[in-house]
């Protein structure tokens, strides 16, 4: 158990719809990152939130947006869903941005999104 | 584009044998991390090695880093059925994100 919880675990949406995925970070962690993992591939960085501000963004279009709340939980929103958005969406929490500092990054179990 | 590339893509070994997988990357890194992912589930952090380190151990895991060759290896000794999973290397450049490769799928046969 990593202490990072994501919801929902599975969902099916229709092309053009909007989806919101949620992540509750580990207690004491102020940084949340989101990754997209297509089947058979490695995770791709979407963006990171640090103390409620976007701290960096990967190569994803603006229809991918996010929020981080005062309790450091986070949401990933995807508008105008496309078939290629079908993937496992992973949330990762850490303390003080994580990757560069060397602090351990903890991943949730992910949300499987299928777009039909 | 992916920074890291794992090799081989898939590996099948007998329980008790050692498993070795490699990761090559393209640009200078701050640190390199290895993760395990059981089928369709979240990633689990295994070990982190910094650019000024050459080798690290954690239990049955041994990681090496050769910055001159831009490569790393993960060795799992005395493998168990529970080691069946996909293993990913992730590089960290001068920023906040992990850049993952496509992973090595390891199957440990009983």
PDB file of N, CA and C in Angstrom, chain A residues 2-6 22-34 49 68-74 91-95 106-108:
ATOM      1  N   UNK A   2       0.624   2.149  -0.950  1.00  0.00           N
ATOM      2  CA  UNK A   2       1.448   3.344  -1.056  1.00  0.00           C
ATOM      3  C   UNK A   2       0.813   4.536  -0.367  1.00  0.00           C
ATOM      4  N   UNK A   3      -0.435   4.442   0.039  1.00  0.00           N
ATOM      5  CA  UNK A   3      -1.114   5.577   0.642  1.00  0.00           C
ATOM      6  C   UNK A   3      -1.660   6.556  -0.376  1.00  0.00           C
ATOM      7  N   UNK A   4      -1.553   6.241  -1.652  1.00  0.00           N
ATOM      8  CA  UNK A   4      -2.090   7.085  -2.722  1.00  0.00           C
ATOM      9  C   UNK A   4      -3.320   6.382  -3.282  1.00  0.00           C
ATOM     10  N   UNK A   5      -4.445   7.040  -3.226  1.00  0.00           N
ATOM     11  CA  UNK A   5      -5.677   6.415  -3.709  1.00  0.00           C
ATOM     12  C   UNK A   5      -6.236   7.179  -4.893  1.00  0.00           C
ATOM     13  N   UNK A   6      -6.721   6.413  -5.873  1.00  0.00           N
ATOM     14  CA  UNK A   6      -7.281   7.005  -7.077  1.00  0.00           C
ATOM     15  C   UNK A   6      -8.692   6.496  -7.293  1.00  0.00           C
ATOM     16  N   UNK A  22      -9.663  11.408  -9.942  1.00  0.00           N
ATOM     17  CA  UNK A  22      -9.294  11.976  -8.653  1.00  0.00           C
ATOM     18  C   UNK A  22      -8.165  11.204  -7.990  1.00  0.00           C
ATOM     19  N   UNK A  23      -7.411  11.931  -7.200  1.00  0.00           N
ATOM     20  CA  UNK A  23      -6.254  11.347  -6.528  1.00  0.00           C
ATOM     21  C   UNK A  23      -6.115  11.938  -5.138  1.00  0.00           C
ATOM     22  N   UNK A  24      -5.964  11.065  -4.183  1.00  0.00           N
ATOM     23  CA  UNK A  24      -5.694  11.494  -2.817  1.00  0.00           C
ATOM     24  C   UNK A  24      -4.256  11.127  -2.509  1.00  0.00           C
ATOM     25  N   UNK A  25      -3.426  12.127  -2.245  1.00  0.00           N
ATOM     26  CA  UNK A  25      -2.003  11.862  -2.073  1.00  0.00           C
ATOM     27  C   UNK A  25      -1.703  11.333  -0.677  1.00  0.00           C
ATOM     28  N   UNK A  26      -0.498  10.831  -0.543  1.00  0.00           N
ATOM     29  CA  UNK A  26      -0.062  10.323   0.749  1.00  0.00           C
ATOM     30  C   UNK A  26       0.047  11.475   1.745  1.00  0.00           C
ATOM     31  N   UNK A  27      -0.290  11.187   2.988  1.00  0.00           N
ATOM     32  CA  UNK A  27      -0.254  12.204   4.026  1.00  0.00           C
ATOM     33  C   UNK A  27       1.118  12.872   4.094  1.00  0.00           C
ATOM     34  N   UNK A  28       1.118  14.204   4.103  1.00  0.00           N
ATOM     35  CA  UNK A  28       2.369  14.953   4.205  1.00  0.00           C
ATOM     36  C   UNK A  28       3.005  15.293   2.876  1.00  0.00           C
ATOM     37  N   UNK A  29       2.461  14.729   1.788  1.00  0.00           N
ATOM     38  CA  UNK A  29       3.025  15.011   0.467  1.00  0.00           C
ATOM     39  C   UNK A  29       2.362  16.236  -0.152  1.00  0.00           C
ATOM     40  N   UNK A  30       3.184  17.148  -0.686  1.00  0.00           N
ATOM     41  CA  UNK A  30       2.647  18.377  -1.250  1.00  0.00           C
ATOM     42  C   UNK A  30       2.744  18.420  -2.777  1.00  0.00           C
ATOM     43  N   UNK A  31       3.158  17.331  -3.372  1.00  0.00           N
ATOM     44  CA  UNK A  31       3.366  17.290  -4.825  1.00  0.00           C
ATOM     45  C   UNK A  31       2.609  16.115  -5.425  1.00  0.00           C
ATOM     46  N   UNK A  32       1.867  16.405  -6.480  1.00  0.00           N
ATOM     47  CA  UNK A  32       1.157  15.354  -7.200  1.00  0.00           C
ATOM     48  C   UNK A  32       1.500  15.455  -8.676  1.00  0.00           C
ATOM     49  N   UNK A  33       1.844  14.326  -9.263  1.00  0.00           N
ATOM     50  CA  UNK A  33       2.102  14.253 -10.701  1.00  0.00           C
ATOM     51  C   UNK A  33       1.128  13.271 -11.328  1.00  0.00           C
ATOM     52  N   UNK A  34       0.798  13.522 -12.574  1.00  0.00           N
ATOM     53  CA  UNK A  34      -0.089  12.629 -13.317  1.00  0.00           C
ATOM     54  C   UNK A  34       0.652  12.074 -14.526  1.00  0.00           C
ATOM     55  N   UNK A  49       1.655  19.135 -10.002  1.00  0.00           N
ATOM     56  CA  UNK A  49       1.184  20.224  -9.160  1.00  0.00           C
ATOM     57  C   UNK A  49       1.972  20.219  -7.869  1.00  0.00           C
ATOM     58  N   UNK A  68      -5.021  21.122  -7.952  1.00  0.00           N
ATOM     59  CA  UNK A  68      -4.600  20.570  -6.668  1.00  0.00           C
ATOM     60  C   UNK A  68      -5.278  21.384  -5.582  1.00  0.00           C
ATOM     61  N   UNK A  69      -5.811  20.722  -4.600  1.00  0.00           N
ATOM     62  CA  UNK A  69      -6.591  21.372  -3.545  1.00  0.00           C
ATOM     63  C   UNK A  69      -5.717  21.637  -2.310  1.00  0.00           C
ATOM     64  N   UNK A  70      -6.206  22.468  -1.388  1.00  0.00           N
ATOM     65  CA  UNK A  70      -5.406  22.789  -0.191  1.00  0.00           C
ATOM     66  C   UNK A  70      -4.964  21.568   0.606  1.00  0.00           C
ATOM     67  N   UNK A  71      -5.726  20.484   0.532  1.00  0.00           N
ATOM     68  CA  UNK A  71      -5.297  19.271   1.245  1.00  0.00           C
ATOM     69  C   UNK A  71      -4.354  18.429   0.370  1.00  0.00           C
ATOM     70  N   UNK A  72      -3.959  18.974  -0.770  1.00  0.00           N
ATOM     71  CA  UNK A  72      -3.008  18.379  -1.713  1.00  0.00           C
ATOM     72  C   UNK A  72      -3.579  17.223  -2.526  1.00  0.00           C
ATOM     73  N   UNK A  73      -4.871  16.950  -2.381  1.00  0.00           N
ATOM     74  CA  UNK A  73      -5.481  16.014  -3.313  1.00  0.00           C
ATOM     75  C   UNK A  73      -5.562  16.687  -4.683  1.00  0.00           C
ATOM     76  N   UNK A  74      -5.850  15.895  -5.705  1.00  0.00           N
ATOM     77  CA  UNK A  74      -5.753  16.446  -7.056  1.00  0.00           C
ATOM     78  C   UNK A  74      -6.800  15.848  -7.973  1.00  0.00           C
ATOM     79  N   UNK A  91      -1.518   8.476 -10.805  1.00  0.00           N
ATOM     80  CA  UNK A  91      -1.222   9.619  -9.960  1.00  0.00           C
ATOM     81  C   UNK A  91      -0.022   9.248  -9.087  1.00  0.00           C
ATOM     82  N   UNK A  92       0.870  10.191  -8.899  1.00  0.00           N
ATOM     83  CA  UNK A  92       2.047   9.940  -8.074  1.00  0.00           C
ATOM     84  C   UNK A  92       2.216  11.072  -7.081  1.00  0.00           C
ATOM     85  N   UNK A  93       2.448  10.735  -5.832  1.00  0.00           N
ATOM     86  CA  UNK A  93       2.638  11.803  -4.844  1.00  0.00           C
ATOM     87  C   UNK A  93       4.035  11.727  -4.241  1.00  0.00           C
ATOM     88  N   UNK A  94       4.521  12.860  -3.861  1.00  0.00           N
ATOM     89  CA  UNK A  94       5.857  12.934  -3.271  1.00  0.00           C
ATOM     90  C   UNK A  94       5.952  14.193  -2.433  1.00  0.00           C
ATOM     91  N   UNK A  95       7.057  14.323  -1.744  1.00  0.00           N
ATOM     92  CA  UNK A  95       7.312  15.512  -0.953  1.00  0.00           C
ATOM     93  C   UNK A  95       8.319  16.378  -1.684  1.00  0.00           C
ATOM     94  N   UNK A 106       5.519   7.904  -4.796  1.00  0.00           N
ATOM     95  CA  UNK A 106       4.559   6.835  -4.556  1.00  0.00           C
ATOM     96  C   UNK A 106       3.416   6.948  -5.558  1.00  0.00           C
ATOM     97  N   UNK A 107       3.137   5.827  -6.227  1.00  0.00           N
ATOM     98  CA  UNK A 107       2.089   5.806  -7.234  1.00  0.00           C
ATOM     99  C   UNK A 107       0.817   5.163  -6.687  1.00  0.00           C
ATOM    100  N   UNK A 108      -0.315   5.657  -7.184  1.00  0.00           N
ATOM    101  CA  UNK A 108      -1.578   4.993  -6.932  1.00  0.00           C
ATOM    102  C   UNK A 108      -1.755   3.826  -7.885  1.00  0.00           C
TER     103      UNK A 108
END
